[in-house]
mmCIF file of C-alpha atoms in Angstrom:
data_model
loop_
_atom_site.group_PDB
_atom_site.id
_atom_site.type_symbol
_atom_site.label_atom_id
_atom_site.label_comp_id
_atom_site.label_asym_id
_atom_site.label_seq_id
_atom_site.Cartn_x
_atom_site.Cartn_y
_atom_site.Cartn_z
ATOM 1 C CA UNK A 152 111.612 101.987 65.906
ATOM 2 C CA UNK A 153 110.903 101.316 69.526
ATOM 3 C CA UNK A 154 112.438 104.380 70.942
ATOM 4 C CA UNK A 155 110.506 106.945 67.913
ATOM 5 C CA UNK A 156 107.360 104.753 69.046
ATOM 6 C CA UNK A 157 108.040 105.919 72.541
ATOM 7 C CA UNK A 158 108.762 109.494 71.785
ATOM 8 C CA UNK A 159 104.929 109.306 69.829
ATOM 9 C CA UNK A 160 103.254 107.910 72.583
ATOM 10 C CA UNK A 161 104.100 110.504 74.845
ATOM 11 C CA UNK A 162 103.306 113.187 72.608
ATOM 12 C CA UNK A 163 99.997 111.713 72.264
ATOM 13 C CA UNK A 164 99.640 111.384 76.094
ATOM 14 C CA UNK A 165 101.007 114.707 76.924
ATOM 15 C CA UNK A 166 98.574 116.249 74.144
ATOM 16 C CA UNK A 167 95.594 114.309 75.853
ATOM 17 C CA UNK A 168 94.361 114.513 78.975
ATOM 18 C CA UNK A 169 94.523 112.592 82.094
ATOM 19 C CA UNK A 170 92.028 109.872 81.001
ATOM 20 C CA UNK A 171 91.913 110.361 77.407
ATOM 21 C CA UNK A 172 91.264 107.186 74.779
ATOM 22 C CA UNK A 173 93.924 107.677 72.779
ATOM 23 C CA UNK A 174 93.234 104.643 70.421
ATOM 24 C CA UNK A 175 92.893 100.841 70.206
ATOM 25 C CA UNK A 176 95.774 99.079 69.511
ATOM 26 C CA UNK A 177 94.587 98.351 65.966
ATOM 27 C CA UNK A 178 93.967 102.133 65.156
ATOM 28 C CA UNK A 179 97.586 102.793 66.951
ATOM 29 C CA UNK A 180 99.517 99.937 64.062
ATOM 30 C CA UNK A 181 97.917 102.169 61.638
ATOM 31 C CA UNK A 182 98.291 105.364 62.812
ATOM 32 C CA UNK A 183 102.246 104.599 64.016
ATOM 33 C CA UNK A 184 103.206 101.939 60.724
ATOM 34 C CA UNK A 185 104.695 100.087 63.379
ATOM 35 C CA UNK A 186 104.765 96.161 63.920
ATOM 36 C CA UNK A 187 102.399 95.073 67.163
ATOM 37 C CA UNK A 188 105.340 93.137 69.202
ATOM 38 C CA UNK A 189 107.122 97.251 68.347
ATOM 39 C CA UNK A 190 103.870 99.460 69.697
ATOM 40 C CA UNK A 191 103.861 96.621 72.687
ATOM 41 C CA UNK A 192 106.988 97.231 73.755
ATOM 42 C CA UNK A 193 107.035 101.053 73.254
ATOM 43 C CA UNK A 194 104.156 100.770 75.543
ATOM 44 C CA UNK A 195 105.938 99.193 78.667
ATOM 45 C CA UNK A 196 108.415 101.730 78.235
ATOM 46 C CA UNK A 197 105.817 104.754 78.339
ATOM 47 C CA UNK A 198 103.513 102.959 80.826
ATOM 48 C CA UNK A 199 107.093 103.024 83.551
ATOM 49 C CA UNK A 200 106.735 106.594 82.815
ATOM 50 C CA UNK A 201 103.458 106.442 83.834
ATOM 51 C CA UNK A 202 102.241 108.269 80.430
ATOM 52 C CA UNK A 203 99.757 106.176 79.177
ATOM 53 C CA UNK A 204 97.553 102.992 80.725
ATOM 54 C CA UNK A 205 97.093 100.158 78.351
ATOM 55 C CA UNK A 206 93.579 98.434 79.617
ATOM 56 C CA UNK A 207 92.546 95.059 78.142
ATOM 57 C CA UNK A 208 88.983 93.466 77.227
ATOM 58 C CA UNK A 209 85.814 95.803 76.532
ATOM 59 C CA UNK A 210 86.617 99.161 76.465
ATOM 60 C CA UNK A 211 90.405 98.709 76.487
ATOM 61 C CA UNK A 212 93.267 100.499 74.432
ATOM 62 C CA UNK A 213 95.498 103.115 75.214
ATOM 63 C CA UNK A 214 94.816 105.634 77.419
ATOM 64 C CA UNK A 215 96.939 109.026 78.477
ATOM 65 C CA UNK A 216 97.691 108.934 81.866
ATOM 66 C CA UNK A 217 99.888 111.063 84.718
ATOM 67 C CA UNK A 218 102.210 110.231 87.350
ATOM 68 C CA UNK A 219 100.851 111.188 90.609
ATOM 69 C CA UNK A 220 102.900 112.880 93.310
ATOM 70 C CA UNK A 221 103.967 109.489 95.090
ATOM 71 C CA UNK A 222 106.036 108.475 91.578
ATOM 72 C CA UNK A 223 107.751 112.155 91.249
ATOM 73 C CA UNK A 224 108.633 111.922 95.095
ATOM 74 C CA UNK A 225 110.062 108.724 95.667
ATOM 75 C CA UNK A 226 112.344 107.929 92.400
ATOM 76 C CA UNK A 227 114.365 110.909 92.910
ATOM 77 C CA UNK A 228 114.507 110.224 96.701
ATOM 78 C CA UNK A 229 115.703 106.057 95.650
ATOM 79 C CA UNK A 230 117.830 107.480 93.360
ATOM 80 C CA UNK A 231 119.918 109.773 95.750
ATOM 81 C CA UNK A 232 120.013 106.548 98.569
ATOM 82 C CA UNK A 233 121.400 104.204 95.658
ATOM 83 C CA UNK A 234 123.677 106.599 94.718
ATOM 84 C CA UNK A 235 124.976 106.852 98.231
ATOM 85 C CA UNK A 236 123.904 110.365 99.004
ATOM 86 C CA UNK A 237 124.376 111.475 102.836
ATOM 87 C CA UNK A 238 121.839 113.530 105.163
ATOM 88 C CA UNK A 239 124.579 116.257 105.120
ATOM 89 C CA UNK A 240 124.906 116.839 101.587
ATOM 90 C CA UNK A 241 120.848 116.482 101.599
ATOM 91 C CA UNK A 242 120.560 119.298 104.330
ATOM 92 C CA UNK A 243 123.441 121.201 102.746
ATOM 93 C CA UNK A 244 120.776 121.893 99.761
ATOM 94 C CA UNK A 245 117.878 122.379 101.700
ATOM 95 C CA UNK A 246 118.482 124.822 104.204
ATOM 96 C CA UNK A 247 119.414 127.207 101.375
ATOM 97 C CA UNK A 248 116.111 126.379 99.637
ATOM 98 C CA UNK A 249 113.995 126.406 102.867
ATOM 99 C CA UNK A 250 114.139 130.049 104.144
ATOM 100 C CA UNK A 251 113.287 131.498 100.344
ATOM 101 C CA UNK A 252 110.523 128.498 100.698
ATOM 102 C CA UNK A 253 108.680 130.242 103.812
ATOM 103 C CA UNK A 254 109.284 133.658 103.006
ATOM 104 C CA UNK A 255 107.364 132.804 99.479
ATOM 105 C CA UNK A 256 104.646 130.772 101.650
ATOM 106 C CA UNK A 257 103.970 134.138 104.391
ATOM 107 C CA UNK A 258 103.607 135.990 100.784
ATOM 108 C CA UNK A 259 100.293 133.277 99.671
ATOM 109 C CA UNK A 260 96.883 134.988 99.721
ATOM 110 C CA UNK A 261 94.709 131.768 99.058
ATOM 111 C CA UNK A 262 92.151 131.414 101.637
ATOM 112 C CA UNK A 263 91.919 127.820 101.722
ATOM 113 C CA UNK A 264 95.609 127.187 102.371
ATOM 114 C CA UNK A 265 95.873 129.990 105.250
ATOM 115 C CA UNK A 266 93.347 128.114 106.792
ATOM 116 C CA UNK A 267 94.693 125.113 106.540
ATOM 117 C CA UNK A 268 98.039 126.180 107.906
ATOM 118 C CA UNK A 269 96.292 128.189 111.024
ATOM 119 C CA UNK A 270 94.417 124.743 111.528
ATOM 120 C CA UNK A 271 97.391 123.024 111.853
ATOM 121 C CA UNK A 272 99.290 125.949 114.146
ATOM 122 C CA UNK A 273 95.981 125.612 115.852
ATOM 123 C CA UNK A 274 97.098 121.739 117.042
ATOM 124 C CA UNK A 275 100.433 122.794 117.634
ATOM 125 C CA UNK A 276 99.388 125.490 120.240
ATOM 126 C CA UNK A 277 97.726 121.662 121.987
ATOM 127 C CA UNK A 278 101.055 119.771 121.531
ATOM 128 C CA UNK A 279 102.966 118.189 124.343
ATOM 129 C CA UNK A 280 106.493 116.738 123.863
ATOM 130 C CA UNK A 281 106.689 113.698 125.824
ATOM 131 C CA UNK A 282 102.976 113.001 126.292
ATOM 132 C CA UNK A 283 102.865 111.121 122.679
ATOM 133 C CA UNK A 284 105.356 109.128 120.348
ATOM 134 C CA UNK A 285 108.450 110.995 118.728
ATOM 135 C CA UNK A 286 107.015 109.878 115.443
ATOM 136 C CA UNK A 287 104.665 113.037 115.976
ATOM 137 C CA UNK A 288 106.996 115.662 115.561
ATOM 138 C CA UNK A 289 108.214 113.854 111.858
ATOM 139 C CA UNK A 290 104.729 113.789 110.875
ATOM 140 C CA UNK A 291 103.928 117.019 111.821
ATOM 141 C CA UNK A 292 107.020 118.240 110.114
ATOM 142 C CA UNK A 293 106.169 116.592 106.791
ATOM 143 C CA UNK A 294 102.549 117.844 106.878
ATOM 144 C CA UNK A 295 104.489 121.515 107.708
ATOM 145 C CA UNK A 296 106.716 121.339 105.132
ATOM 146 C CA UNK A 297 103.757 119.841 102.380
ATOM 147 C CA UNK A 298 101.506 122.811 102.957
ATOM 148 C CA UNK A 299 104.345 125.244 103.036
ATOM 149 C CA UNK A 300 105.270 123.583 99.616
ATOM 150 C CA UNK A 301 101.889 124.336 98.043
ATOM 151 C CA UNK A 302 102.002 127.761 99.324
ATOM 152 C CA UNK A 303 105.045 128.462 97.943
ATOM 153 C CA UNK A 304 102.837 128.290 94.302
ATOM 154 C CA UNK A 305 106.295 126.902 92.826
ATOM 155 C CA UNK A 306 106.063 123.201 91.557
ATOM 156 C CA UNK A 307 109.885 123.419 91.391
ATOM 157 C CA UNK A 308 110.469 124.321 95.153
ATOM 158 C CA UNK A 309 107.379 121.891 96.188
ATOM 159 C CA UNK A 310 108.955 118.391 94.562
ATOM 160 C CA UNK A 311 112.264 119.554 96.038
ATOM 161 C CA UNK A 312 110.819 120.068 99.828
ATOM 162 C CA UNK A 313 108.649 116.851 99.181
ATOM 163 C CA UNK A 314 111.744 114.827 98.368
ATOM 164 C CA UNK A 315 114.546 115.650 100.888
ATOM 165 C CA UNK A 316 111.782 114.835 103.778
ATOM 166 C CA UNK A 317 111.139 111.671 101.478
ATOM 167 C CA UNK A 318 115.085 110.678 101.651
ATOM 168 C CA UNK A 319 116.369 109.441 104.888
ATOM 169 C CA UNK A 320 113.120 110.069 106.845
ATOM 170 C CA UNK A 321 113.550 107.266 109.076
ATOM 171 C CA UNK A 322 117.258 108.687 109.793
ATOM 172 C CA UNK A 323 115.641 111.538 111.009
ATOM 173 C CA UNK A 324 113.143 110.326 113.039
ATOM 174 C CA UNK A 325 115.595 108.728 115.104
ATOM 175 C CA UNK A 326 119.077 110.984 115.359
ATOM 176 C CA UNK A 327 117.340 114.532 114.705
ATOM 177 C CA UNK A 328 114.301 115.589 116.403
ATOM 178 C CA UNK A 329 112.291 113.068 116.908
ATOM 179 C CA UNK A 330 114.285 111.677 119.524
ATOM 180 C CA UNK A 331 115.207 113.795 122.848
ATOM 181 C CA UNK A 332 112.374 115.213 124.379
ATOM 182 C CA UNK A 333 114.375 118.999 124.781
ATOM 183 C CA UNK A 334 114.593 118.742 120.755
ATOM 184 C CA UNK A 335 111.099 117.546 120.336
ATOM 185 C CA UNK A 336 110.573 120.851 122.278
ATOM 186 C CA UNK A 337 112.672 122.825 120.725
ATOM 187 C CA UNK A 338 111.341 121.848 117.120
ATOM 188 C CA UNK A 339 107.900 122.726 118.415
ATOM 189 C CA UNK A 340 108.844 126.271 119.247
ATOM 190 C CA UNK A 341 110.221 126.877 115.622
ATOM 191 C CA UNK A 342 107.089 125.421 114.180
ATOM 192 C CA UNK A 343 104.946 127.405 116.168
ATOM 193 C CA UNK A 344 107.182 130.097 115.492
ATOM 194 C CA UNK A 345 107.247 129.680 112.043
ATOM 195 C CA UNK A 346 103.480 129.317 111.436
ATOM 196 C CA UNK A 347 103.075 132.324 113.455
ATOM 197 C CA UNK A 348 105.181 134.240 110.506
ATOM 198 C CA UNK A 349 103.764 132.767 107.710
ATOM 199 C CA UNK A 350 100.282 133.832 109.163
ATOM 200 C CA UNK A 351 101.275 137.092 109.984
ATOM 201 C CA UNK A 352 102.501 137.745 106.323
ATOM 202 C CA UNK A 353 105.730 138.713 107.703
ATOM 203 C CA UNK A 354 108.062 137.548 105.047
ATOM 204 C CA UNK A 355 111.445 138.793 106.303
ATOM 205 C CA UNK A 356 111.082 136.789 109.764
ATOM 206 C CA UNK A 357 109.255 133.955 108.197
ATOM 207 C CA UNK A 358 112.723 133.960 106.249
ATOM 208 C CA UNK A 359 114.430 134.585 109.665
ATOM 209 C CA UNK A 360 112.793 131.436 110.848
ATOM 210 C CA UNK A 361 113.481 129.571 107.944
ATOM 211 C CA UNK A 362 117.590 129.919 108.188
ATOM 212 C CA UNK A 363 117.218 129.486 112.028
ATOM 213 C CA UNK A 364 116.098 125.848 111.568
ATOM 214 C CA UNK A 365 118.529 125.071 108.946
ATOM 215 C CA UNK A 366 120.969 126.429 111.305
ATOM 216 C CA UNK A 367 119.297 123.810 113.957
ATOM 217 C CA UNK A 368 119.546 121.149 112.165
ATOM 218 C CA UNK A 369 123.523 121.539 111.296
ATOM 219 C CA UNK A 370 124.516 121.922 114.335
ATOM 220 C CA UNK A 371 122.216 118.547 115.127
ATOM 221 C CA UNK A 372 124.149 116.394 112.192
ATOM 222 C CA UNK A 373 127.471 118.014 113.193
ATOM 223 C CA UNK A 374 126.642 116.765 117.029
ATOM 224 C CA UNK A 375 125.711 113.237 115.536
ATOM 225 C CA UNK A 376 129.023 113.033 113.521
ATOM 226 C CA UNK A 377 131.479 114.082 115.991
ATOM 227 C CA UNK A 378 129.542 111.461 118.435
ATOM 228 C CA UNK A 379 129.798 108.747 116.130
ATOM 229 C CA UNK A 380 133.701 109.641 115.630
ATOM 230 C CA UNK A 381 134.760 109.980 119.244
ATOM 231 C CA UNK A 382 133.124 106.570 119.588
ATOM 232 C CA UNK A 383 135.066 104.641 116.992
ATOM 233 C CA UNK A 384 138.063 106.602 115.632
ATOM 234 C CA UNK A 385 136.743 106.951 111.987
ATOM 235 C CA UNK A 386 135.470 109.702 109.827
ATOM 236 C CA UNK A 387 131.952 109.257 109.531
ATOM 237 C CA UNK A 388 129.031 111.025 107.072
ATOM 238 C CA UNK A 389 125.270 110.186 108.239
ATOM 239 C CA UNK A 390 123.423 107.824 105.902
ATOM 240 C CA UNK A 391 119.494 107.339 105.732
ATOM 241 C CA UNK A 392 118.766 103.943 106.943
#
């Protein structure tokens, strides 16, 4: 009974929308023929799911609700740490994704976003390695990779750039290009580089650009590995922190 409460509470949510009374708990006993201690449980599950909001005292019941980007972001990302994924296999995915992801982003006629993007290619042009934390170039990168994401106009390709910059982030920040100044600088080239595509509308070179970061970033991890082996003797894969 709990679980076919579950599956009708999210069909009432996902018929509603965000915001939506869907019904007092009294009308819901009724409507459902379920016991209360039943719908209550039910509800946890759906409210986890973040489906529906149960809100108490005047005005309360059951309400549909929607899990923001934060929720769809970070469970996959804790998911793949738990289940011991490594920055290789991670990057293995994502450079194969990325290039398609720009070349879709130089095709993206929406004003507003093309502005946005030559705002931010606009700070880049200002940017000084050296002169500021290496925490700049990871946020940078993120806010890159976020608008490229929306350009793309595929939710698919978005949540999948969103979460491999979620997972291992701080790993990044300190082994990839955030750290040595010369990478720092070399990152900033690409960006620029990239940006510079993407406004253009060129899609075969924003592609170009695309595979020729992935193909930075290998060679990066592959550096960090055989480092860490010459060191200690032992066969090593990179873990986010």
């Amino acid at each position: 009974m709990v679980a076919q409460t579950v599956a009708a509470l999210t069909r009432m949510s996902l018929a509603a929308d965000d915001g939506d009374h869907i019904g007092a708990e009294a009308d819901l006993l009724d409507l459902l023929g379920v016991s209360r201690p039943t719908l209550r449980q039910a509800a946890k599950v759906v409210e986890n799911d973040r489906l529906i909001e149960v809100r108490r005292g005047a005005g309360g019941g059951f309400y549909a609700a929607r899990p923001n980007a934060r929720d769809a972001i970070q469970a996959p990302a804790l998911w793949l740490k738990l289940q011991s994924a490594t920055l290789e296999q991670m990057h293995a995915a994502s450079r194969l994704i990325f290039p398609h992801a720009a070349a879709s982003a130089a095709a993206c006629r929406e004003a507003d976003l093309i502005a946005e993007l030559r705002a931010l290619r606009d700070e880049l042009e200002t940017r000084r390695p050296g002169e500021k934390r290496a925490n700049e170039t990871v946020e940078t990168e993120v806010r890159l990779n976020e608008l490229i994401g929306r350009m793309t106009g595929d939710p698919v390709m978005q949540l999948f750039m969103a979460i491999s910059y979620s997972f291992g982030l701080l790993d990044r920040s300190r082994n990839l290009y955030g750290g040595e100044i010369a990478r720092r600088l070399l990152w900033l080239e690409l960006q620029r580089r990239l940006c510079d595509s993407i406004l253009a509308g060129d899609v075969d070179l924003a592609r170009q650009v695309g595979f020729e970061r992935g193909e930075t970033v290998t060679a990066w991890i592959s550096g960090a590995r055989s480092g860490i082996e010459a060191r200690t003797g032992k066969v090593v894969h990179l873990r986010p922190g």
